[in-house]
Coordinates of C-alpha atoms and ligand atoms in Angstrom, one line a residue:
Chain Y
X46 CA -102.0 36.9 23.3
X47 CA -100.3 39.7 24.3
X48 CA -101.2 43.3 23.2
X49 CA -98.0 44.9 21.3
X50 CA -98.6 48.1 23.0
X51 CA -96.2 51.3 24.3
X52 CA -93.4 50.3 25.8
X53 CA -93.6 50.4 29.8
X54 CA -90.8 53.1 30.0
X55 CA -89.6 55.5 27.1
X56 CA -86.4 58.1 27.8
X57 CA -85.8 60.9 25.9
X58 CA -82.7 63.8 26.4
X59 CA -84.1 67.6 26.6
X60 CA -82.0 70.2 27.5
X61 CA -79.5 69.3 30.2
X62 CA -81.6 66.5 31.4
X63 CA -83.9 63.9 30.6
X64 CA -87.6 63.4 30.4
X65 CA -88.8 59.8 31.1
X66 CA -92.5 58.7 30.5
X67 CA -93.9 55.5 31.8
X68 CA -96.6 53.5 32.1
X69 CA -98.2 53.5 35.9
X70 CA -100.5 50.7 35.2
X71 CA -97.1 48.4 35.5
X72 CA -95.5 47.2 38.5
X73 CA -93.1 49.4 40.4
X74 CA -90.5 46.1 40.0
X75 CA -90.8 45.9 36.4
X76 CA -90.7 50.1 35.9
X77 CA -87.3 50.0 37.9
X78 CA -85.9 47.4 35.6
X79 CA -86.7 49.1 32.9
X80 CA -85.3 52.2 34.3
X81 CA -82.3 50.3 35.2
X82 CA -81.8 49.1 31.5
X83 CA -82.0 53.0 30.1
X84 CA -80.2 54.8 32.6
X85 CA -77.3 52.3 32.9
X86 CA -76.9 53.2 28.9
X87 CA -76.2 56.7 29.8
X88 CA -73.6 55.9 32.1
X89 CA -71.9 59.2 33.6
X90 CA -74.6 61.3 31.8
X91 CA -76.9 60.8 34.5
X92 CA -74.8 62.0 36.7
X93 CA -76.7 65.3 38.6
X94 CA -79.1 65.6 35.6
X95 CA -82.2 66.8 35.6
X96 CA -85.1 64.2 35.4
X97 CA -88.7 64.5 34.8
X98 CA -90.6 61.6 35.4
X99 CA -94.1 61.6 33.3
X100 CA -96.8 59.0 34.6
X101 CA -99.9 61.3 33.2
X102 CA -103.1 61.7 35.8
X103 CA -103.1 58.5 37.4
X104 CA -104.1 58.4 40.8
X105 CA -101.1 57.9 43.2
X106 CA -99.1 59.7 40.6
X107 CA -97.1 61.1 42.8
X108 CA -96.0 58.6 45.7
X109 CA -94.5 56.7 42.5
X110 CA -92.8 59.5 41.1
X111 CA -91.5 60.1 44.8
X112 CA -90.3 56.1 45.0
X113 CA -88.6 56.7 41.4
X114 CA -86.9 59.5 42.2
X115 CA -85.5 58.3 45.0
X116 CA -84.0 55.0 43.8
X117 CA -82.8 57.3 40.4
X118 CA -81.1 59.0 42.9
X119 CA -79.3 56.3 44.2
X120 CA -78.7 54.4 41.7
X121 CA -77.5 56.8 39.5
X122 CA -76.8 59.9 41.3
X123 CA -79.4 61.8 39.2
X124 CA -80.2 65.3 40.1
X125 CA -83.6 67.1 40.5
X126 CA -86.3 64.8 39.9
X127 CA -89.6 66.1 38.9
X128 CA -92.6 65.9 38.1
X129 CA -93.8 67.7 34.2
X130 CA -94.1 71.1 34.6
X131 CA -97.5 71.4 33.5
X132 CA -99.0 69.1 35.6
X133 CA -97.1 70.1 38.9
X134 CA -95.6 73.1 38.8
X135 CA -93.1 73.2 41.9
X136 CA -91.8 76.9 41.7
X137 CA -88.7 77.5 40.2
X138 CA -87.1 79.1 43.1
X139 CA -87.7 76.1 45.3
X140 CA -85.5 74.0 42.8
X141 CA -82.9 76.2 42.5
X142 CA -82.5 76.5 46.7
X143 CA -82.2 72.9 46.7
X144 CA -79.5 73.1 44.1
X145 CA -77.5 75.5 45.9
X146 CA -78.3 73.4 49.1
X147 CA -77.0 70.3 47.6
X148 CA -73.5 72.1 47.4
X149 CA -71.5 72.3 44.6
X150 CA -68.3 69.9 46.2
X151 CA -70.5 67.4 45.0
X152 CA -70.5 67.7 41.6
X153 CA -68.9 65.6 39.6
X154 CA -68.3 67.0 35.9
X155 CA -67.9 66.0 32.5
X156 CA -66.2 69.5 31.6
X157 CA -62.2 68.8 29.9
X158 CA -59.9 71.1 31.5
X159 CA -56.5 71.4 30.1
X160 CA -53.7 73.6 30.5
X161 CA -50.8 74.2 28.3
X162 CA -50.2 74.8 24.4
X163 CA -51.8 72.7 21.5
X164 CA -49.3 72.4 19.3
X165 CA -49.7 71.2 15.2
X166 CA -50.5 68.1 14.3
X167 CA -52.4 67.5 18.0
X168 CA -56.3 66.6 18.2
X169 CA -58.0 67.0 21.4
X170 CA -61.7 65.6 21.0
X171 CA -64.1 66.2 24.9
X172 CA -67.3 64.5 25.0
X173 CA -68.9 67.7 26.4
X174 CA -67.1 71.5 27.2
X175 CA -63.7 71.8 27.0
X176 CA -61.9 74.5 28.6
X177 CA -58.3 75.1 27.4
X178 CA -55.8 77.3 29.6
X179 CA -53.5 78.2 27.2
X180 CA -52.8 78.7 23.1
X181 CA -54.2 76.7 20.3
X182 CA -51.9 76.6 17.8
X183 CA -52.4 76.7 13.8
X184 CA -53.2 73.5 12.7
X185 CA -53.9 72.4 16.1
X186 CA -57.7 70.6 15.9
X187 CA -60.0 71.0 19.4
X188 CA -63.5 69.3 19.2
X189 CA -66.1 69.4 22.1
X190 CA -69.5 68.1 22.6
X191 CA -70.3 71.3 23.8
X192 CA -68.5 75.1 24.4
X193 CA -65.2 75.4 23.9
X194 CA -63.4 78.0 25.9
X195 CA -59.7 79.2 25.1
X196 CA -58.0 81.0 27.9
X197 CA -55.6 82.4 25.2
X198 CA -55.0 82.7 21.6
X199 CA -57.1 80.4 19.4
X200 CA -55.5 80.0 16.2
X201 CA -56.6 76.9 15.0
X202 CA -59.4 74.6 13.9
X203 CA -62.1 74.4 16.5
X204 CA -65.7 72.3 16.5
X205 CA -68.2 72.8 19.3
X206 CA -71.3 71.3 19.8
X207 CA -70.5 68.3 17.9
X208 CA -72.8 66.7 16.8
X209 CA -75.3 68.9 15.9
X210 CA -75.9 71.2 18.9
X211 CA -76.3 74.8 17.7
X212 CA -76.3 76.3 21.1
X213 CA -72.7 75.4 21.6
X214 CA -70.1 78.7 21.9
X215 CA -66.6 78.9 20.9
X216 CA -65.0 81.8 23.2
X217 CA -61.1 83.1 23.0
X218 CA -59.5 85.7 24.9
X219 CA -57.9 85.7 21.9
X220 CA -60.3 84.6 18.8
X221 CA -58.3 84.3 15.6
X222 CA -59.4 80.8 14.4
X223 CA -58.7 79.3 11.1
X224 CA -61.9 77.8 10.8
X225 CA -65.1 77.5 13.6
X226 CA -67.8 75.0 13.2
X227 CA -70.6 74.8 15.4
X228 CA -73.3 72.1 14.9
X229 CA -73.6 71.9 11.1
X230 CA -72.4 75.5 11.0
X231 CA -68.9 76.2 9.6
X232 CA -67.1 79.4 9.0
X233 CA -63.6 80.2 8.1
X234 CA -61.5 83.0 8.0
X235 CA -63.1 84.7 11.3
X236 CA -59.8 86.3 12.3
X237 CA -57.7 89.6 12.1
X238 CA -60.8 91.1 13.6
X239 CA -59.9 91.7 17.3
X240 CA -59.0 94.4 18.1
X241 CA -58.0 93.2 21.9
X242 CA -61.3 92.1 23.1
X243 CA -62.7 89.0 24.5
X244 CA -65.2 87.0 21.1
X245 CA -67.1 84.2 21.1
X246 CA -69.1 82.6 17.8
X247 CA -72.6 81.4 18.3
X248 CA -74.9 80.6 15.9
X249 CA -77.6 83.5 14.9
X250 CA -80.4 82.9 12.6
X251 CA -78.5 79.6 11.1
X252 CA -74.9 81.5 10.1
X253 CA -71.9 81.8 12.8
X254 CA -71.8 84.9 14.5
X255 CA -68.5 86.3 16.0
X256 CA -69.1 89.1 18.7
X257 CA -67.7 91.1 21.7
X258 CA -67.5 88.6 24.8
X259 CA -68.7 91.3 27.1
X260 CA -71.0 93.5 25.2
X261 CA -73.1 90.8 24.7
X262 CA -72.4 87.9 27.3
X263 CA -74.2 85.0 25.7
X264 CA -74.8 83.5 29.9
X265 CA -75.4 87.1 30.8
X266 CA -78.8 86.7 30.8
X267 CA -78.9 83.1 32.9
X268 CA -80.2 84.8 36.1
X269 CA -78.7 81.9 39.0
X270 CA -75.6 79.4 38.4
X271 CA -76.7 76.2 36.9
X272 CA -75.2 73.2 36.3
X273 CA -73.3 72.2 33.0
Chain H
X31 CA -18.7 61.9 32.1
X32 CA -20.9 60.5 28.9
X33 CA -21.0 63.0 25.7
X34 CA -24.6 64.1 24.8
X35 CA -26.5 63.2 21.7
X36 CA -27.9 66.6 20.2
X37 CA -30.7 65.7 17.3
X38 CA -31.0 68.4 14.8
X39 CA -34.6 68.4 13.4
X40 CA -37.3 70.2 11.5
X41 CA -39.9 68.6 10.3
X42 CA -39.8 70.6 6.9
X43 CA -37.1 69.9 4.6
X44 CA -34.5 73.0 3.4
X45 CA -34.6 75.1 6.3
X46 CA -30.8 74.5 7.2
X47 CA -30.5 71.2 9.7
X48 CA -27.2 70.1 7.5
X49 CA -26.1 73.8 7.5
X50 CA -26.6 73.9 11.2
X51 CA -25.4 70.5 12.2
X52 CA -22.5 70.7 10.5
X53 CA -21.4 74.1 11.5
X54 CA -22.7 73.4 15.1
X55 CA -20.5 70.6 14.8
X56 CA -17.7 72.5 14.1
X57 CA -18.0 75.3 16.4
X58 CA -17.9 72.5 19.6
X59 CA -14.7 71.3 18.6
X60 CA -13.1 74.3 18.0
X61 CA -14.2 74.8 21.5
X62 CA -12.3 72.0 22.3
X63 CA -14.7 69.0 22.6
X64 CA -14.4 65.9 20.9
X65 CA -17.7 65.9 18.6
X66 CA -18.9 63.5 16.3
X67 CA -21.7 64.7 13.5
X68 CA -23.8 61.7 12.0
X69 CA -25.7 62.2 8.8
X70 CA -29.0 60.1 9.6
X71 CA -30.8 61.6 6.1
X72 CA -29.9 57.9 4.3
X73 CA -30.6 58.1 0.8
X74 CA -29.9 61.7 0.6
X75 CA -26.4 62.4 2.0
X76 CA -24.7 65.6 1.9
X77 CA -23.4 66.5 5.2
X78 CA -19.9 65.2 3.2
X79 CA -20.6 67.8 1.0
X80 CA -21.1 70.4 3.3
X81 CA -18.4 69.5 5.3
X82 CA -15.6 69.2 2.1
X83 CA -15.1 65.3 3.1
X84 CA -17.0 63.3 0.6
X85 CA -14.4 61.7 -1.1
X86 CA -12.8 60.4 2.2
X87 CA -16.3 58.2 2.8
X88 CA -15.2 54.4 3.3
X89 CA -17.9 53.6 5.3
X90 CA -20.8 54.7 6.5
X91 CA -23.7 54.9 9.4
X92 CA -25.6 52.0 8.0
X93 CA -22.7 49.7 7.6
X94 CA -21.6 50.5 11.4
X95 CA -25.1 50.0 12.9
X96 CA -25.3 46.6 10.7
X97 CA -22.4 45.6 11.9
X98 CA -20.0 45.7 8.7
X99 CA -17.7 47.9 10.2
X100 CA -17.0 49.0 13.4
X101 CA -17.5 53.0 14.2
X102 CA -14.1 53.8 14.3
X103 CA -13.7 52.3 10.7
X104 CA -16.3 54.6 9.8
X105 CA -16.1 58.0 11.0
X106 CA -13.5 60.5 9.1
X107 CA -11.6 62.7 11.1
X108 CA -11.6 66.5 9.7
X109 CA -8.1 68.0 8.9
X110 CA -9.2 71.5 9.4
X111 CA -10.8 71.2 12.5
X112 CA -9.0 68.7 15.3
X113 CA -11.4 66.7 17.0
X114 CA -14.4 67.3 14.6
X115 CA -15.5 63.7 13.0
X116 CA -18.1 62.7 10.6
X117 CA -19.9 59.6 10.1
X118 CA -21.7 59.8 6.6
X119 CA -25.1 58.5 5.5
X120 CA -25.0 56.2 3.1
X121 CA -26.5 57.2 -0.3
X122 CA -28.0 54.1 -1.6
X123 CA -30.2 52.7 0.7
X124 CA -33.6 53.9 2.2
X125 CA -34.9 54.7 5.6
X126 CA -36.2 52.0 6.4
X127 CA -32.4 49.3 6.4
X128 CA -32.4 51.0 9.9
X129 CA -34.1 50.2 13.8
X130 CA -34.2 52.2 16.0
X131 CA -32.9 49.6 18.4
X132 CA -29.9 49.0 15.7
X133 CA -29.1 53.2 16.1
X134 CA -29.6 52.9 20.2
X135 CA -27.0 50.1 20.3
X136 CA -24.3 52.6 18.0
X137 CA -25.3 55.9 20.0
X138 CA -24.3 54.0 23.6
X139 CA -20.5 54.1 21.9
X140 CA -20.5 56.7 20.4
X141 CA -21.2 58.4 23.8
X142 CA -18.3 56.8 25.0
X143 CA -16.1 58.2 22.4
X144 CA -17.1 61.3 22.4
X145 CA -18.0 64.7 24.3
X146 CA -21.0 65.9 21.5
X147 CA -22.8 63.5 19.2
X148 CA -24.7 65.7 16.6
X149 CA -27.6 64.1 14.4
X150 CA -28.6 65.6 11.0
X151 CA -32.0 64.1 10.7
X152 CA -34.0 64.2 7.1
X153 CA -37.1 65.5 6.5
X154 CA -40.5 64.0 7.6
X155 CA -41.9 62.9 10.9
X156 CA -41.5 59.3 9.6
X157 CA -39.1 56.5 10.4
X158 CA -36.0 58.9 9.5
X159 CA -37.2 61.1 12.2
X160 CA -37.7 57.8 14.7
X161 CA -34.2 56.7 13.9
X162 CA -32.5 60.1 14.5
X163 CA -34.6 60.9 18.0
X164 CA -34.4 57.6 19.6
X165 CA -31.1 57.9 21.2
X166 CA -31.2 62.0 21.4
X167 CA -30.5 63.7 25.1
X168 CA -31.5 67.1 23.5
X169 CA -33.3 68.3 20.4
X170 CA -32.1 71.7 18.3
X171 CA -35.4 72.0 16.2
X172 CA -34.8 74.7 13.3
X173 CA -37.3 76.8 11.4
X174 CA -37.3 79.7 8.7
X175 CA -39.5 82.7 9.7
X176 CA -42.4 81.6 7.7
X177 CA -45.9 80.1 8.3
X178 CA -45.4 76.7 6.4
X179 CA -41.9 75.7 8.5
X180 CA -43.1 77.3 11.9
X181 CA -46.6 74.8 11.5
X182 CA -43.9 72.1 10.8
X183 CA -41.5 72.8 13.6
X184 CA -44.4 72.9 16.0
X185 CA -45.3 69.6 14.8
X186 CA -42.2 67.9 15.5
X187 CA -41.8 70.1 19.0
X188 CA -45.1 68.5 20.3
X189 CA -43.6 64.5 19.3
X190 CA -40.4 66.1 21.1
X191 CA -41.7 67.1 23.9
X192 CA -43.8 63.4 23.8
X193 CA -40.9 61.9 23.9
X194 CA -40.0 64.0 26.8
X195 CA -37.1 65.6 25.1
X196 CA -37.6 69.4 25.5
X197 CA -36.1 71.0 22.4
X198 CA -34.7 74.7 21.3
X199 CA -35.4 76.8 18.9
X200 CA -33.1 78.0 16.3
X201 CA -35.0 80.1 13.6
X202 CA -32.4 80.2 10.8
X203 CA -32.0 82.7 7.5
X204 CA -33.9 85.8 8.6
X205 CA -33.4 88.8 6.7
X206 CA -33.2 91.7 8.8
X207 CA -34.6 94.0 6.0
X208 CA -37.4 92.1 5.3
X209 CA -38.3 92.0 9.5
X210 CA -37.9 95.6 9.6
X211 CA -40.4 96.6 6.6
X212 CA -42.8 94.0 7.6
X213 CA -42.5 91.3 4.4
X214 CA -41.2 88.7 7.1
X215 CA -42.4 87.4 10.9
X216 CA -40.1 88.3 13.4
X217 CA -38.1 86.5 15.5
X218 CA -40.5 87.3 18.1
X219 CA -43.8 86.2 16.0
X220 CA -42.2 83.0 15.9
X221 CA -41.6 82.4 19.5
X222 CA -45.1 83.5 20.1
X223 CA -45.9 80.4 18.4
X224 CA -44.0 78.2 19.3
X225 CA -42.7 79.0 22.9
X226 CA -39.7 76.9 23.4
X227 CA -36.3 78.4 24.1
X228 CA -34.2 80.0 21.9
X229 CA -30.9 78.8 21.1
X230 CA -30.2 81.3 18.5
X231 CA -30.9 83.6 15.4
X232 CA -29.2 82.7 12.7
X233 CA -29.4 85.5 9.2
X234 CA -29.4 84.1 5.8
X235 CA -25.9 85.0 4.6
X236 CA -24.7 84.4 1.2
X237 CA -21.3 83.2 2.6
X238 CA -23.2 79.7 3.4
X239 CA -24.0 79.2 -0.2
X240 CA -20.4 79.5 -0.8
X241 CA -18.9 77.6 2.2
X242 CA -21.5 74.7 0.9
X243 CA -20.4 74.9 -2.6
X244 CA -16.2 74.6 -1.3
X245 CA -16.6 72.3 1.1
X246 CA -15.1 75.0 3.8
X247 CA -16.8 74.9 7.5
X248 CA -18.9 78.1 7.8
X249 CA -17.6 78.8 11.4
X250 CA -14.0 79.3 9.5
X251 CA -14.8 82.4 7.9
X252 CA -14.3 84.9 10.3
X253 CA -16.7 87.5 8.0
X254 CA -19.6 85.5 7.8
X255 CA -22.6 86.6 10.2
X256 CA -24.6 82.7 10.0
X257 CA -21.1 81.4 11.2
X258 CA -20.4 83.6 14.2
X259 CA -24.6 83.4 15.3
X260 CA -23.5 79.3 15.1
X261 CA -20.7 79.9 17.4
X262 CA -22.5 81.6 19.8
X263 CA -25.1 78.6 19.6
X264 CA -22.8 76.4 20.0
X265 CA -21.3 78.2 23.3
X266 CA -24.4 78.4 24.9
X267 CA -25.1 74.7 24.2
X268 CA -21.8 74.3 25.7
X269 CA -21.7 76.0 29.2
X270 CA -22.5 79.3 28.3
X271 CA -26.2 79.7 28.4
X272 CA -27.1 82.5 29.3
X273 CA -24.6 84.4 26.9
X274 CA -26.9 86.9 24.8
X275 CA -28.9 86.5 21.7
X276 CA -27.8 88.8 19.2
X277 CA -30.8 89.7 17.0
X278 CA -29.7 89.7 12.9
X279 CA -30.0 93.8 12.5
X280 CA -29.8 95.6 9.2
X281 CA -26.6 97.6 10.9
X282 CA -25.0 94.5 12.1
X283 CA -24.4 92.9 15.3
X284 CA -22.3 95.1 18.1
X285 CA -24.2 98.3 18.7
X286 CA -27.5 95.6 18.6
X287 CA -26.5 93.5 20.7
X288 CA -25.3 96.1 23.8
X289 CA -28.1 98.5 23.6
X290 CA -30.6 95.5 23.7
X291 CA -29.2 94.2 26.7
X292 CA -28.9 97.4 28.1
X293 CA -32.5 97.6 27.4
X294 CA -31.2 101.3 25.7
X295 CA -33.5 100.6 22.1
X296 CA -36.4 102.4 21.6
Ligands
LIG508 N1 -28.5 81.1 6.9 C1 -28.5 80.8 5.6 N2 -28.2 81.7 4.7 C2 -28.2 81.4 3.4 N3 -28.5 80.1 2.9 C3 -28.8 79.2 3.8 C4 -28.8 79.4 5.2 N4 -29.0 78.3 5.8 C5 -29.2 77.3 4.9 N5 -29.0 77.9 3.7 C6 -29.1 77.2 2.4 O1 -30.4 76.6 2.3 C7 -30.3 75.3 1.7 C8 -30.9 74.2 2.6 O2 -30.1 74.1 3.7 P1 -29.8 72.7 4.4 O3 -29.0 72.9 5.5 O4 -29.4 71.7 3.4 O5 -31.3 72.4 4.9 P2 -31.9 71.0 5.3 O6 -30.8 70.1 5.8 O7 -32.8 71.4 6.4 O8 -32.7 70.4 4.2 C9 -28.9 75.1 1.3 O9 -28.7 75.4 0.0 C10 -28.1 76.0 2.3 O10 -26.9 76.5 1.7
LIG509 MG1 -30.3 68.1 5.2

């Protein structure tokens, strides 16, 4: 009989990237097919994402890891693949050289870049960010997966971070929205207050916050260029 | 050369297409052009009315596009105005006894026969609106300076513009006094919205409520401000386009008009 035990190969999202733990007792043929079956659900998403592959102690730990990585790689054009940070902990520096060496040309996005005006009536729905050059009209209706970001007057509805992702901004040079949500969060009636500068709303202690762009840059603080 | 068909739309109902279709209308053929104006608001006719020709209806847009008469039959020629004709709507049926491929197949002749083909659509982006866009070369999309008819005319310029028909703006009954202290958006709030071109500013003028009421084109009283801002519409639909837009003052028109294109007003 066969034991009912862990599955060979579980895959879980964190942050911008994914954290796959597997079982190294298992063949390398049958890990890859598993792999195969996960990552071939997430489509683009894998695309230049971060992976972190989790075999635990095992001996040989990381020649497998190394064989993984590589065929994640070209398979599905993965990013950094690493090992947990707790149990190898390759300096942060030396990642972020290889991401600048990898050069940026590369990078293929799922940001939604439009330009031109959203006019009544019109819906405009991006799995991830969505970056509008231009006006959003009242009752115009923008929704993103993650930031939205208004070169222009915002004036109507807007939803980032949908579903559920309370990190998710909403910035205007403009900000005069009839109603923000972000995540679960929803507030209305956030305009009238600019008085010329750049806002964005972000989610502080559980309630939408709308604040000067440049007096308190939310990616300010993000010391290198990343990814998104 | 083939005569344009001009759709006059809104999205909102009661902002002034019939006023401005009609007196659009009117204005182009005392320019000189040949210009047929066709009520596409079935069910709810009253360019007739506006126009003083009700009781000359025979026929009407329905029966020429289901073949029951032929368009000649149907549209009466104005004895005012020469060259100005109307084909009615017809007041009993709904939208929906016309196709848009029925209305295609009328608005190739009526090209033919004529210089200007203006289309007073109904309210509603529905299958009124379908019928009265599908043959249109241009689009004049009127709104009122307020929030409710600006969201609707941006509505209907965005399925426009999908239909790649690129419209113009007329923003219709503005009260100068109103802009001035405030209690109305300006001309220029409106545009900021919608961002299409203007074709003019029309005030609200108590001399259209009359001119409805007697039937008399607007454009033929020489007093009334809404009629002379149509004329001017309708010369710069007409070859004229860069010919200035006077902006509805509480003074009136001349002095207005120079120093703002003199760039003299402070
Ligand atoms: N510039 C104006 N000044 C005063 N009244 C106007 C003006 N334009 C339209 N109206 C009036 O507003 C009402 C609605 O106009 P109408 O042209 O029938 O609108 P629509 O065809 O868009 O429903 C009518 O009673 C008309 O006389
Ligand atoms: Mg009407």
């Amino acid at each position: 009989m066969i034991l009912e035990d862990a599955p060979p190969v579980k895959l879980k999202g964190v942050g911008d990237g994914f954290w796959v733990t597997l079982d190294p007792s298992r063949s390398e043929e049958l890990l890859k097919n598993e792999i195969t079956k996960l990552f071939e659900r997430l489509k683009h998403l894998a695309i230049n994402a971060r992976v972190v592959i989790d075999v635990g102690d095992a001996p040989g730990g990381d020649d497998l890891v190394n064989a993984l990585g590589g065929f994640l790689k070209k398979q599905f054009d993965v990013g950094v693949v690493t090992r947990p940070p707790e149990k190898r902990v390759i300096p942060v520096e030396r990642i972020r050289q290889r991401d600048l060496s990898r050069g940026w040309t590369q990078h293929r996005s799922d940001v939604l870049m439009l330009r031109g005006r959203v006019r009544s009536g019109q819906n405009i729905e991006a799995k991830k960010h969505l970056i509008i050059t231009g006006d959003v009209n009242p009752g115009a209706q923008i929704i993103a997966g993650g930031d939205v970001l208004v070169m222009g007057r915002l004036l109507g509805q807007v939803h980032a971070g949908r579903p559920g992702n309370d990190e998710s901004i909403v910035l205007a040079l403009d900000f005069r929205p009839t109603q923000v949500k972000i995540g679960e969060h929803v507030a209305a009636g956030l305009g009238d207050t600019t008085n010329g500068q750049v806002e964005f709303a972000s989610v502080v202690n559980g309630a939408i916050l709308v604040q000067d762009y440049l007096k308190s840059n939310p990616f300010g603080r993000i010391p290198w260029p990343e990814v998104i | 050369m083939e005569g344009r068909i001009i759709v006059v739309t809104s999205g909102k109902g009661g902002v002034g297409k019939t006023t401005a279709t009609a007196s659009i209308g009117a204005a182009l053929a005392l320019e000189g052009k040949r210009v047929a104006v066709i009520d596409m608001d079935i069910g709810l006719r009253n360019l007739d009315v506006v126009l003083g020709l009700e009781n000359r209806i025979v026929f009407n847009i329905v029966d020429v596009v289901n073949g029951r008469c032929n368009l000649r039959q149907a549209a009466i020629r104005d004895r005012r105005i020469e060259n100005l004709f109307l084909v009615p709507a017809s007041q009993s049926d709904n939208k929906d006894v016309l196709t848009t491929a029925g209305v295609d197949r009328v608005a190739k002749q009526l090209r033919k026969e004529f210089d200007y083909v203006i289309m007073d659509s109904p309210a509603g982006i529905e299958r009124g609106f379908e019928n009265s866009v599908t043959a249109a070369d241009e689009a004049i999309v009127v709104c009122t300076p307020d929030v409710s008819s600006i969201r609707d005319a941006d509505r209907v310029i965005g399925l426009l513009y999908s239909r790649s028909i690129t419209p113009k703006l007329v923003v219709n009954r503005i009260v100068p006094e109103m802009v001035e202290r405030g209690d109305m958006l300006s001309h220029e709030d409106v545009l900021e919205v919608l961002s299409i071109d203007l074709a003019g500013l029309v005030p609200m003028d108590e001399q259209v409520v009359i001119a409805t009421n007697t039937g008399m084109p607007l454009v033929l009283q020489n007093d009334s401000k809404a009629g002379q801002a149509f004329r001017r519409i309708a010369r710069r639909l007409n070859g004229e386009p860069d010919l200035p837009v006077v902006v509805p003052s509480v003074k009136g028109g001349m002095w207005n008009r120079f120093t703002q294109k003199l760039g003299l007003k402070q």
